XYZ file of C-alpha atoms in Angstrom:
713
model
C -43.040 -34.925 67.194
C -44.736 -37.622 65.224
C -42.984 -40.080 67.421
C -44.335 -38.474 70.566
C -47.965 -38.350 69.322
C -47.689 -41.987 68.277
C -46.583 -42.678 71.853
C -49.572 -40.776 73.402
C -51.927 -42.704 71.040
C -50.536 -45.988 72.013
C -50.895 -45.168 75.651
C -54.511 -44.273 75.083
C -55.095 -47.504 73.300
C -53.343 -49.568 76.002
C -55.563 -47.787 78.567
C -58.607 -48.379 76.516
C -57.853 -52.197 76.359
C -57.354 -52.133 80.170
C -60.700 -50.402 80.473
C -62.538 -52.725 78.201
C -65.727 -54.027 79.869
C -65.598 -57.152 81.973
C -67.466 -58.786 79.121
C -65.716 -57.807 75.785
C -68.729 -58.333 73.429
C -72.169 -56.742 73.435
C -75.050 -58.866 74.917
C -76.478 -60.628 78.062
C -74.195 -62.637 80.311
C -75.109 -65.153 83.104
C -73.522 -63.917 86.395
C -74.733 -66.683 88.732
C -71.229 -67.383 89.834
C -70.678 -63.904 91.064
C -73.960 -63.182 92.895
C -73.768 -65.964 95.433
C -77.533 -67.007 95.162
C -76.902 -70.465 94.056
C -77.587 -72.206 97.417
C -80.734 -70.258 98.220
C -83.890 -72.408 99.040
C -86.787 -70.232 98.184
C -87.850 -67.603 95.728
C -87.533 -63.769 95.382
C -90.664 -62.252 96.824
C -89.866 -58.501 96.581
C -87.242 -55.795 96.281
C -86.275 -53.070 98.624
C -83.372 -51.025 100.067
C -83.287 -52.580 103.659
C -80.320 -50.846 104.983
C -80.626 -47.422 103.293
C -77.464 -47.568 101.155
C -79.191 -47.001 97.625
C -78.430 -50.665 96.668
C -81.354 -52.872 95.871
C -81.712 -55.801 98.408
C -83.909 -58.914 97.999
C -86.619 -60.216 100.326
C -86.615 -64.040 100.014
C -89.396 -66.385 100.681
C -88.674 -69.778 101.860
C -89.512 -72.785 99.628
C -92.257 -74.037 102.120
C -93.692 -70.439 102.293
C -93.372 -70.275 106.029
C -90.497 -67.787 106.500
C -88.672 -64.987 104.999
C -85.217 -63.245 104.964
C -83.185 -60.463 103.570
C -80.300 -60.802 101.198
C -78.294 -57.387 101.053
C -76.302 -56.310 98.072
C -72.479 -56.018 98.787
C -71.088 -53.384 96.223
C -67.466 -54.243 97.100
C -67.979 -57.992 96.679
C -70.588 -57.585 93.736
C -72.725 -60.199 95.330
C -75.819 -60.766 97.691
C -75.269 -61.894 101.178
C -77.727 -63.284 103.874
C -78.381 -60.751 106.687
C -77.605 -62.389 109.933
C -80.537 -62.542 112.543
C -83.028 -61.192 110.055
C -84.777 -64.490 109.022
C -88.318 -64.640 110.418
C -90.083 -68.049 110.682
C -93.891 -67.816 111.142
C -95.395 -70.334 113.736
C -97.814 -72.862 112.029
C -100.207 -72.942 114.952
C -102.480 -72.038 113.399
C -101.291 -72.528 109.758
C -99.979 -69.435 107.998
C -98.846 -70.023 104.598
C -97.301 -66.759 103.070
C -98.831 -65.823 99.699
C -97.449 -62.232 99.564
C -94.801 -59.901 100.959
C -95.174 -56.215 100.602
C -92.220 -53.930 101.650
C -93.097 -50.477 102.705
C -92.752 -47.920 105.432
C -95.881 -48.551 107.563
C -94.863 -46.913 110.565
C -93.414 -43.668 108.948
C -90.012 -43.860 110.365
C -88.116 -44.084 107.054
C -87.057 -47.807 107.634
C -88.399 -50.693 105.579
C -91.049 -52.879 107.087
C -92.858 -55.673 105.522
C -96.638 -56.517 105.411
C -96.968 -60.341 105.299
C -100.158 -61.870 103.702
C -101.062 -65.445 104.006
C -103.770 -68.094 104.119
C -104.477 -71.284 106.258
C -104.586 -73.494 103.208
C -104.256 -71.663 99.944
C -103.995 -74.870 97.905
C -107.399 -76.429 98.920
C -109.067 -73.224 99.854
C -107.667 -70.488 97.614
C -110.697 -68.227 98.339
C -110.268 -68.386 102.007
C -109.650 -65.494 104.475
C -106.240 -63.638 103.907
C -104.638 -62.869 107.175
C -101.957 -59.973 107.463
C -99.403 -58.884 109.893
C -96.680 -56.237 109.851
C -93.043 -56.766 110.877
C -91.283 -53.480 111.633
C -87.757 -53.193 110.363
C -84.635 -51.792 111.902
C -81.564 -51.024 109.724
C -79.318 -52.075 112.662
C -80.971 -55.294 113.937
C -83.276 -56.633 111.309
C -87.039 -57.353 111.906
C -88.931 -56.897 115.034
C -90.365 -60.299 115.549
C -93.230 -58.910 117.839
C -95.604 -58.404 114.878
C -98.586 -56.187 114.647
C -101.697 -57.998 113.403
C -103.713 -56.452 110.636
C -107.476 -57.093 110.190
C -108.115 -59.679 107.523
C -109.111 -59.254 104.086
C -110.549 -61.501 101.484
C -108.475 -63.516 98.963
C -108.404 -60.374 96.673
C -105.053 -59.020 98.075
C -105.180 -55.388 99.188
C -102.955 -52.855 97.413
C -100.851 -50.088 98.868
C -102.072 -46.379 98.124
C -102.404 -43.142 99.952
C -106.084 -42.691 100.790
C -106.100 -39.148 102.468
C -102.873 -37.561 101.139
C -100.891 -37.765 104.305
C -98.008 -39.675 102.686
C -98.614 -42.727 104.981
C -99.235 -46.065 103.412
C -102.847 -47.231 103.260
C -104.478 -50.398 101.963
C -107.475 -50.969 99.583
C -109.448 -54.070 99.384
C -112.335 -56.145 100.859
C -112.433 -56.759 104.603
C -113.219 -60.428 105.300
C -115.613 -59.843 108.218
C -119.271 -59.852 106.624
C -118.096 -59.951 103.069
C -120.656 -60.884 100.500
C -119.528 -61.454 96.847
C -120.802 -58.782 94.568
C -122.429 -56.781 97.289
C -119.789 -55.562 99.888
C -118.082 -52.313 98.843
C -114.362 -51.671 98.905
C -112.806 -50.964 102.267
C -109.726 -48.884 103.227
C -107.122 -49.847 105.865
C -106.318 -46.428 106.969
C -102.932 -45.896 108.466
C -103.394 -44.654 112.042
C -100.122 -45.622 113.501
C -98.666 -43.465 116.288
C -95.143 -43.643 117.357
C -96.316 -42.598 120.795
C -97.974 -45.970 120.971
C -95.596 -48.317 119.138
C -97.509 -51.428 120.338
C -100.793 -49.879 119.141
C -102.728 -50.823 115.774
C -101.333 -49.612 112.368
C -104.664 -49.703 110.388
C -108.318 -49.121 111.070
C -110.745 -50.390 108.402
C -113.228 -47.807 106.976
C -115.550 -47.723 104.072
C -114.038 -46.605 100.801
C -116.174 -43.487 99.766
C -116.044 -42.431 96.255
C -117.283 -38.957 95.431
C -119.137 -37.469 92.518
C -120.856 -39.404 89.784
C -121.114 -43.190 90.601
C -118.888 -45.410 88.513
C -119.908 -48.788 87.115
C -120.367 -51.832 89.442
C -116.818 -53.400 89.951
C -116.083 -56.642 91.797
C -112.344 -56.942 91.897
C -110.982 -59.845 89.784
C -109.071 -62.622 91.522
C -106.295 -62.232 90.910
C -106.499 -58.512 90.087
C -103.927 -56.080 88.893
C -105.221 -52.866 90.504
C -102.664 -50.002 90.917
C -102.057 -46.522 92.214
C -100.835 -44.485 89.240
C -101.322 -41.061 87.655
C -103.374 -41.568 84.517
C -104.840 -38.041 83.919
C -101.615 -36.313 83.687
C -101.468 -34.168 86.841
C -98.701 -36.018 88.638
C -101.052 -37.199 91.249
C -101.682 -40.976 91.519
C -105.168 -42.177 90.706
C -106.873 -45.510 91.517
C -106.861 -48.124 88.659
C -109.113 -51.150 89.500
C -109.510 -54.369 87.421
C -112.786 -56.053 87.757
C -114.589 -59.293 86.616
C -118.245 -59.878 85.900
C -118.826 -63.640 86.579
C -122.138 -63.613 84.782
C -120.859 -62.212 81.579
C -117.331 -63.664 82.112
C -115.864 -60.382 81.156
C -112.884 -58.439 82.432
C -112.881 -54.690 82.624
C -111.236 -51.626 84.483
C -112.449 -48.683 86.235
C -110.298 -45.394 86.888
C -111.022 -43.145 89.794
C -109.393 -39.834 89.717
C -107.473 -38.379 92.896
C -109.023 -35.112 93.862
C -106.881 -34.531 96.913
C -109.102 -33.640 99.870
C -112.058 -34.006 97.765
C -111.565 -37.649 97.396
C -111.526 -40.065 94.429
C -114.189 -39.642 91.709
C -115.081 -41.734 88.715
C -112.999 -41.041 85.695
C -113.272 -43.628 82.939
C -113.890 -47.357 82.407
C -113.753 -49.952 79.718
C -113.257 -53.569 78.756
C -110.175 -55.668 78.847
C -109.335 -58.561 76.432
C -110.683 -62.000 76.948
C -108.386 -64.031 79.372
C -106.604 -60.907 80.273
C -103.679 -61.204 82.576
C -101.818 -58.706 84.734
C -101.991 -55.098 83.581
C -98.700 -53.101 83.690
C -98.044 -49.419 82.993
C -95.572 -47.538 80.968
C -95.199 -44.593 78.628
C -94.793 -46.943 75.616
C -94.752 -44.194 72.785
C -93.074 -41.413 74.860
C -95.763 -38.848 74.695
C -95.778 -37.961 78.317
C -98.782 -40.208 79.327
C -98.837 -43.784 80.957
C -100.238 -46.377 78.665
C -101.601 -49.802 79.753
C -99.864 -53.177 78.699
C -102.286 -55.983 78.772
C -101.469 -59.579 77.883
C -104.159 -61.929 77.104
C -105.088 -65.444 75.587
C -108.454 -66.113 74.250
C -110.565 -69.270 74.245
C -108.690 -70.701 71.453
C -105.155 -70.256 72.976
C -104.171 -67.277 70.755
C -102.082 -64.961 72.878
C -101.447 -61.224 72.283
C -100.101 -58.316 74.041
C -102.441 -55.232 73.888
C -101.224 -51.778 74.422
C -104.045 -49.377 75.429
C -102.685 -45.815 74.604
C -103.601 -43.011 76.894
C -105.510 -40.392 75.047
C -104.334 -37.063 76.582
C -103.656 -33.428 75.236
C -100.123 -33.553 73.602
C -97.012 -31.794 74.314
C -96.810 -28.259 72.745
C -94.238 -28.477 69.817
C -94.817 -25.175 68.114
C -95.729 -21.504 68.767
C -99.394 -20.685 68.719
C -100.451 -24.356 69.253
C -103.623 -24.574 71.378
C -104.978 -27.420 73.666
C -101.525 -28.741 74.453
C -99.162 -28.962 77.464
C -96.449 -26.507 77.856
C -93.100 -28.056 78.483
C -92.830 -25.740 81.494
C -96.065 -27.009 83.081
C -96.476 -30.903 82.289
C -98.429 -31.664 85.501
C -101.642 -30.064 84.131
C -104.825 -32.499 84.555
C -106.540 -33.557 81.185
C -110.134 -34.066 82.312
C -110.908 -35.686 78.974
C -108.326 -38.388 79.158
C -109.366 -41.923 78.125
C -108.549 -45.325 76.871
C -111.228 -44.979 74.142
C -110.882 -48.498 72.850
C -112.263 -51.886 73.577
C -110.667 -55.226 72.563
C -112.632 -55.733 69.335
C -113.412 -52.365 67.971
C -110.730 -49.670 67.724
C -113.001 -46.661 68.541
C -110.132 -43.949 68.249
C -107.761 -44.430 65.350
C -104.452 -45.508 66.806
C -105.733 -46.114 70.194
C -104.962 -49.764 70.424
C -102.138 -51.783 69.190
C -102.236 -55.426 69.286
C -99.060 -57.474 69.229
C -99.732 -61.297 68.154
C -97.253 -63.737 69.868
C -98.044 -66.953 67.968
C -95.129 -66.446 65.541
C -92.521 -64.909 67.886
C -92.654 -67.150 70.999
C -90.672 -70.483 70.945
C -92.427 -73.200 69.128
C -95.242 -74.883 71.095
C -95.303 -72.290 73.880
C -97.875 -69.543 74.785
C -97.957 -66.902 77.429
C -97.784 -67.954 81.073
C -100.286 -66.082 83.070
C -100.306 -68.117 86.186
C -97.672 -70.021 88.200
C -99.291 -73.386 89.092
C -96.416 -74.563 91.479
C -97.031 -71.890 93.985
C -99.264 -72.373 97.141
C -101.996 -69.966 96.341
C -102.686 -67.724 93.373
C -99.619 -66.226 91.784
C -100.107 -64.599 88.479
C -97.077 -64.139 86.129
C -96.738 -60.408 84.969
C -95.113 -58.976 81.891
C -92.371 -56.578 83.068
C -91.519 -53.465 81.451
C -88.007 -51.778 81.396
C -85.733 -50.022 78.907
C -82.908 -52.559 78.202
C -81.257 -50.381 75.548
C -81.796 -46.981 77.137
C -83.381 -45.504 73.929
C -86.301 -43.960 76.045
C -88.941 -46.402 74.807
C -89.843 -49.268 77.211
C -89.265 -52.870 76.255
C -91.102 -56.051 77.499
C -89.898 -59.217 79.322
C -92.243 -62.217 78.699
C -92.495 -65.654 80.083
C -93.954 -68.352 78.001
C -94.523 -72.166 78.304
C -97.257 -74.702 78.563
C -99.950 -73.440 81.146
C -100.441 -75.953 83.940
C -97.413 -78.185 83.205
C -94.198 -77.396 84.820
C -92.388 -80.487 83.205
C -92.518 -78.947 79.650
C -89.965 -76.217 78.587
C -90.710 -72.538 79.529
C -88.650 -69.658 78.771
C -88.270 -65.861 79.022
C -88.234 -63.607 75.865
C -86.934 -60.120 75.456
C -88.859 -57.737 73.110
C -87.569 -54.454 71.902
C -89.830 -51.592 71.327
C -89.903 -50.309 67.656
C -91.926 -47.844 65.743
C -95.027 -49.180 64.140
C -94.630 -50.258 60.460
C -97.267 -51.268 57.772
C -96.491 -55.021 58.239
C -96.801 -54.917 62.158
C -99.697 -52.365 62.871
C -102.854 -50.991 61.428
C -102.512 -47.772 59.304
C -104.097 -45.551 61.919
C -101.408 -46.736 64.643
C -98.519 -46.077 61.883
C -100.001 -42.563 61.336
C -100.125 -41.810 65.192
C -96.536 -43.139 65.484
C -97.433 -45.848 67.909
C -95.036 -48.555 68.735
C -94.849 -52.511 68.490
C -92.217 -55.050 69.435
C -89.600 -57.242 67.954
C -87.945 -60.264 69.474
C -84.245 -59.408 70.637
C -81.961 -62.436 69.313
C -78.537 -60.760 69.081
C -76.477 -61.367 72.207
C -79.493 -62.889 74.075
C -78.089 -66.465 74.123
C -77.813 -66.327 77.991
C -81.495 -65.649 78.283
C -82.641 -68.055 75.571
C -80.638 -71.090 77.078
C -82.971 -71.088 80.184
C -85.900 -73.534 79.303
C -87.225 -73.903 82.776
C -88.380 -70.210 83.523
C -91.392 -69.639 85.780
C -90.986 -65.841 86.245
C -88.800 -63.012 85.013
C -87.997 -59.374 86.062
C -85.932 -56.394 85.537
C -83.594 -54.887 88.114
C -80.349 -52.997 88.112
C -77.598 -54.978 89.739
C -74.971 -52.729 91.489
C -77.085 -49.589 90.499
C -74.984 -48.903 87.391
C -77.765 -47.739 85.370
C -78.358 -50.806 83.066
C -81.417 -52.846 83.184
C -80.404 -56.350 84.137
C -82.682 -59.432 84.196
C -83.616 -62.000 86.940
C -85.012 -65.413 86.150
C -86.771 -67.631 88.604
C -86.594 -71.072 87.424
C -87.857 -74.725 88.347
C -85.490 -76.689 90.555
C -85.245 -79.965 92.112
C -84.929 -80.638 95.732
C -87.029 -77.916 96.892
C -90.625 -77.566 97.857
C -93.288 -76.009 95.574
C -92.219 -72.426 96.018
C -88.566 -73.004 95.661
C -86.871 -71.438 92.481
C -83.339 -71.497 91.115
C -82.428 -67.923 90.717
C -80.454 -66.948 87.707
C -79.044 -63.243 87.315
C -78.380 -62.036 83.835
C -76.134 -58.903 83.396
C -77.118 -56.544 80.641
C -73.766 -55.726 78.685
C -75.206 -54.345 75.689
C -73.169 -51.310 74.214
C -75.753 -48.643 74.268
C -74.918 -45.222 72.997
C -77.489 -43.552 75.251
C -78.113 -42.010 78.554
C -80.303 -43.001 81.528
C -81.786 -41.410 84.697
C -82.671 -43.119 87.906
C -85.203 -41.568 90.371
C -86.594 -42.321 93.775
C -88.914 -40.441 95.905
C -89.327 -41.156 99.583
C -92.505 -40.777 101.779
C -91.399 -37.479 103.300
C -89.587 -38.794 106.429
C -86.949 -36.289 107.669
C -83.623 -37.104 106.057
C -81.785 -36.306 109.246
C -84.146 -38.484 111.473
C -85.040 -35.372 113.519
C -88.565 -36.237 114.311
C -89.707 -36.512 117.966
C -89.895 -40.180 117.739
C -87.217 -41.009 115.333
C -84.210 -43.251 116.238
C -81.230 -42.551 113.972
C -79.564 -45.705 112.799
C -76.079 -46.477 113.900
C -75.222 -47.432 110.358
C -73.101 -44.545 108.951
C -74.607 -43.014 105.943
C -78.099 -44.755 106.227
C -80.909 -42.483 105.013
C -84.752 -43.136 104.736
C -84.380 -44.428 101.114
C -85.767 -48.009 101.628
C -89.413 -46.942 102.064
C -91.059 -48.537 98.771
C -93.277 -45.465 98.500
C -96.236 -45.968 96.180
C -97.712 -43.294 93.926
C -94.922 -40.979 93.061
C -94.799 -39.695 89.536
C -92.092 -38.471 87.313
C -92.284 -36.479 84.093
C -89.329 -35.150 82.083
C -88.513 -33.607 78.765
C -85.360 -34.294 76.740
C -84.013 -33.077 73.376
C -82.953 -35.830 70.835
C -79.954 -35.317 68.470
C -82.188 -33.892 65.802
C -83.249 -31.168 68.199
C -86.747 -32.552 68.655
C -88.257 -32.202 72.203
C -90.276 -35.214 73.717
C -91.859 -35.853 77.142
C -91.945 -39.172 79.118
C -93.957 -40.054 82.141
C -92.762 -42.805 84.650
C -94.637 -44.276 87.808
C -92.857 -45.401 90.954
C -94.061 -48.615 92.634
C -97.641 -48.628 91.142
C -98.546 -52.140 92.281
C -97.871 -54.367 95.268
C -100.185 -57.298 95.040
C -99.465 -61.015 94.114
C -95.554 -60.756 94.566
C -95.488 -58.718 91.372
C -91.582 -57.847 91.875
C -92.167 -54.076 91.249
C -89.065 -52.053 91.978
C -88.816 -49.369 94.535
C -87.222 -46.992 92.134
C -87.755 -45.791 88.445
C -85.010 -46.400 85.828
C -85.675 -45.031 82.509
C -83.496 -44.318 79.260
C -83.015 -40.972 77.850
C -82.029 -41.898 74.444
C -79.205 -40.225 72.577
C -79.199 -36.528 73.652
C -76.594 -33.822 73.595
C -78.161 -31.914 76.489
C -79.300 -32.054 80.084
C -82.715 -33.314 81.003
C -84.374 -29.834 80.659
C -87.336 -30.301 82.929
C -88.061 -32.963 85.439
C -91.255 -32.829 87.324
C -91.785 -34.939 90.448
C -95.143 -35.449 92.070
C -96.278 -36.960 95.277
C -99.531 -37.801 96.827
C -99.532 -35.109 99.547
C -102.807 -33.172 99.868
C -101.848 -29.556 99.518
C -102.038 -26.969 96.764
C -98.821 -27.798 95.256
C -98.056 -31.477 95.267
C -95.226 -31.352 92.667
C -92.085 -29.523 91.983
C -89.719 -28.946 89.040
C -86.058 -29.370 88.578
C -84.131 -27.971 85.580
C -80.819 -28.956 84.005
C -80.491 -32.303 85.394
C -77.287 -34.392 84.529
C -78.037 -37.574 82.707
C -76.559 -40.908 83.942
C -77.241 -39.856 87.478
C -79.433 -41.068 90.346
C -81.903 -38.588 91.826
C -83.375 -39.064 95.408
C -86.172 -36.724 96.278
C -87.169 -36.462 99.939
C -90.478 -34.481 100.133
C -89.978 -33.664 103.876
C -91.860 -30.733 105.202
C -91.342 -29.563 108.702
C -95.121 -29.431 109.499
C -95.776 -33.009 108.715
C -95.531 -34.082 112.281
C -98.260 -31.622 113.187
C -100.603 -31.700 110.299
C -104.097 -31.497 111.710
C -106.914 -33.464 110.227
C -109.205 -31.581 108.154
C -113.200 -31.705 108.093
C -115.232 -33.269 105.606
C -114.625 -36.614 103.905
C -111.759 -37.815 105.958
C -112.735 -36.484 109.252
C -115.210 -39.238 110.198
C -114.361 -42.801 109.031
C -117.378 -44.157 107.149
C -119.227 -40.906 106.775
C -120.970 -40.233 103.570
C -119.380 -37.559 101.323
C -121.238 -34.396 101.612
C -120.459 -32.099 98.837
C -120.476 -29.081 101.059
C -118.336 -30.642 103.591
C -115.940 -31.754 100.854
C -115.702 -28.021 99.544
C -115.055 -26.921 103.138
C -112.475 -29.389 103.770
C -110.651 -28.394 100.457
C -110.901 -24.675 101.560
C -109.501 -25.485 104.981
C -106.667 -27.491 103.726
C -105.649 -24.805 101.179
C -105.713 -22.238 103.884
C -103.782 -24.484 106.361
C -101.222 -25.331 103.771
C -100.698 -21.668 102.598
C -98.657 -21.035 105.542
C -97.134 -24.534 106.166
C -94.503 -24.793 103.610
C -94.461 -26.830 100.262
C -92.157 -28.271 97.613
C -89.560 -25.510 98.173
C -88.709 -27.331 101.400
C -88.049 -30.707 99.702
C -84.524 -32.258 99.448
C -82.896 -33.261 96.332
C -79.952 -35.425 96.304
C -78.078 -36.193 93.113
C -75.556 -39.095 92.742
C -73.280 -39.478 89.840
C -71.821 -42.953 89.754
C -68.035 -42.609 88.773
C -67.107 -45.334 86.177
C -64.438 -47.864 86.760
C -62.549 -46.000 83.874
C -62.291 -42.647 85.656
C -58.917 -43.357 87.499
C -57.495 -44.523 84.022
C -58.812 -41.600 82.300
C -57.081 -39.432 84.935
C -53.644 -41.279 84.527
C -54.088 -40.942 80.631
C -54.785 -37.247 81.007
C -51.859 -36.588 83.307
C -49.534 -38.621 81.368
C -50.485 -36.863 78.118
C -50.038 -33.453 79.911
C -46.606 -34.591 81.012
C -45.517 -35.658 77.599
C -46.835 -32.563 76.018
C -45.108 -30.371 78.667
C -41.877 -32.283 78.053
C -42.310 -31.452 74.428
C -42.924 -27.773 75.079
C -39.849 -27.574 77.449
C -37.606 -29.504 74.946
C -38.620 -27.170 72.101
C -38.085 -24.134 74.254
C -34.601 -25.333 75.222
C -33.711 -26.084 71.630
C -34.994 -22.529 70.640
C -32.916 -20.899 73.378
C -29.826 -23.006 72.127
C -30.283 -21.817 68.546
C -30.850 -18.108 69.786
C -27.582 -18.420 71.783
C -25.774 -19.668 68.647
C -27.132 -16.985 66.470
C -26.108 -14.440 69.155
C -22.539 -15.701 69.240
C -22.196 -15.763 65.490
C -23.405 -12.172 65.243
C -21.061 -11.086 67.822
C -18.131 -13.027 66.173
C -18.926 -11.143 62.728
C -18.888 -7.714 64.671
C -15.546 -8.575 66.234
C -14.100 -9.675 62.856
C -15.333 -6.517 61.178
C -13.579 -4.390 63.894
C -10.215 -6.006 63.184
């Protein structure tokens, strides 16, 4: 028996060695030789799922910034490949230099389109008019080169958002015609596309009307990092605007809360640090509220990362606790939410954590906030992702010598850690805020690159790990050309993940009156880069403590920020399902979110908020009825009542479709082989022992019979 058990153990060990990861040690690994992007001339402009297969594809901008193309991810080959006949070259009569590419579904057909932004001469006239055009996508044939012209804006690039809650992608910015700096109000490029008129316009430009109390004066900074993200906790995306006061040389922010059919009203405002860069959003401390992450370098060249913690009502953790969010109802608005801090005075204890970078960045380097090699303004963002899946977002930072491409520049990975006395002020330690430490173990592949201009997180092959992409200086290409380096995350993490994607409500069966179902088998409307979706979830850690997290989907689309179309977040170590998952979209109806319970970890969830009435939704009166009309309180109230009455009989989240995909690991067949082999061996043992027992019984029976016969004699 001992020999048999030894054989089973040896077989398991042999299979285990066969199942060892492609890279046997924990760490980061350069996979440039695998992904086939070494010969690309250009730079990565955006991510999206062009062919609806749930794998992330790349939209590439040429090195001269006059053409773009698609590189599809091939799961079988574990590599990217150029999609034939999908390269669009823009005529330079008149000149059109591309400065931003925004993927999205602008005609609401479930297929990925692109909004191209460009200027005539962004090098010598960076503040010139921003021209825009939309190229409609087709899964089977690539881009429709017959583009649709969009009214121009100022140099401050418009952002994507949902103005009137119809799940169509609108734009927010300043229209170029008649613009006066500091005087002209914001405008909305409202989506009016009709499939009945495919050659008609996509947008009409109307004034942006805010309701309620007037907010502070705000002129969008250039570049700005405005976003469409839920900040008051109701799972409905709000407007976040970054402003610049030229007279005071001061950066600030303003938040306008989304009130559905009642429009956007002023929420909170505040200051940003001196020399602030692009603002990013993440739930840094895992309290169920999205926080702000702001890089900045002051006039003395001292750079820091500031985390502005979102002050909201906490999660209920005990019976009888008041003024808290129940775990069964996380999408409850907190009217008193705030970022009650300024860069110099922490007005709320623990509300701000400053992480100085002087002693953690490579020697002689500081934060890179702009890429000087690009034609036009291209800010460099800090990217947020959970590389170790512990449930707390980590940071990817690019540093170098601002304005000098010839000196070394690098990317650094920072891991989120709990605040300690030596890293945070006492109030932050008491509040259990978080700071960061530099990742060095296993990060050699990242640290070897000394010519990095930008870096971003992504998930190669959709396996639930946060990988890294580096865009590096290269010779033999024009200004925008970058060498692309992919770094595979092979850290051995004893933790779980969850991946989510919400679509824009297009029918998953392409059954609309104007829909054309793709010929490609299995293609679904996944590649829509829908802005504004919100996810909240609760998990139990191994100690039995429940915590909540909030994640935003595609909050920002300006300045080639390399935002991902999906959300990938760690769950940490847990011995249970995801107990509650809340999914909110921007549809103006009484219930704009739904809840799923008992979600399996290490899975990908795709939520399709399709409702049968979407095609026939009538316009409601009030704020959104007449473009440019002033917001009348009575009309707004009437509009909200009409919308509620209409929606009462027109479906809701109960009609949404949830698709769950569990990725089988490469080891699954081997586990099956081991299991079958072990069962066969154990079955052999049982049969053998049974045979031996029967043989002994037969001997005993014959012996007893022999004794009886002997006695008879």
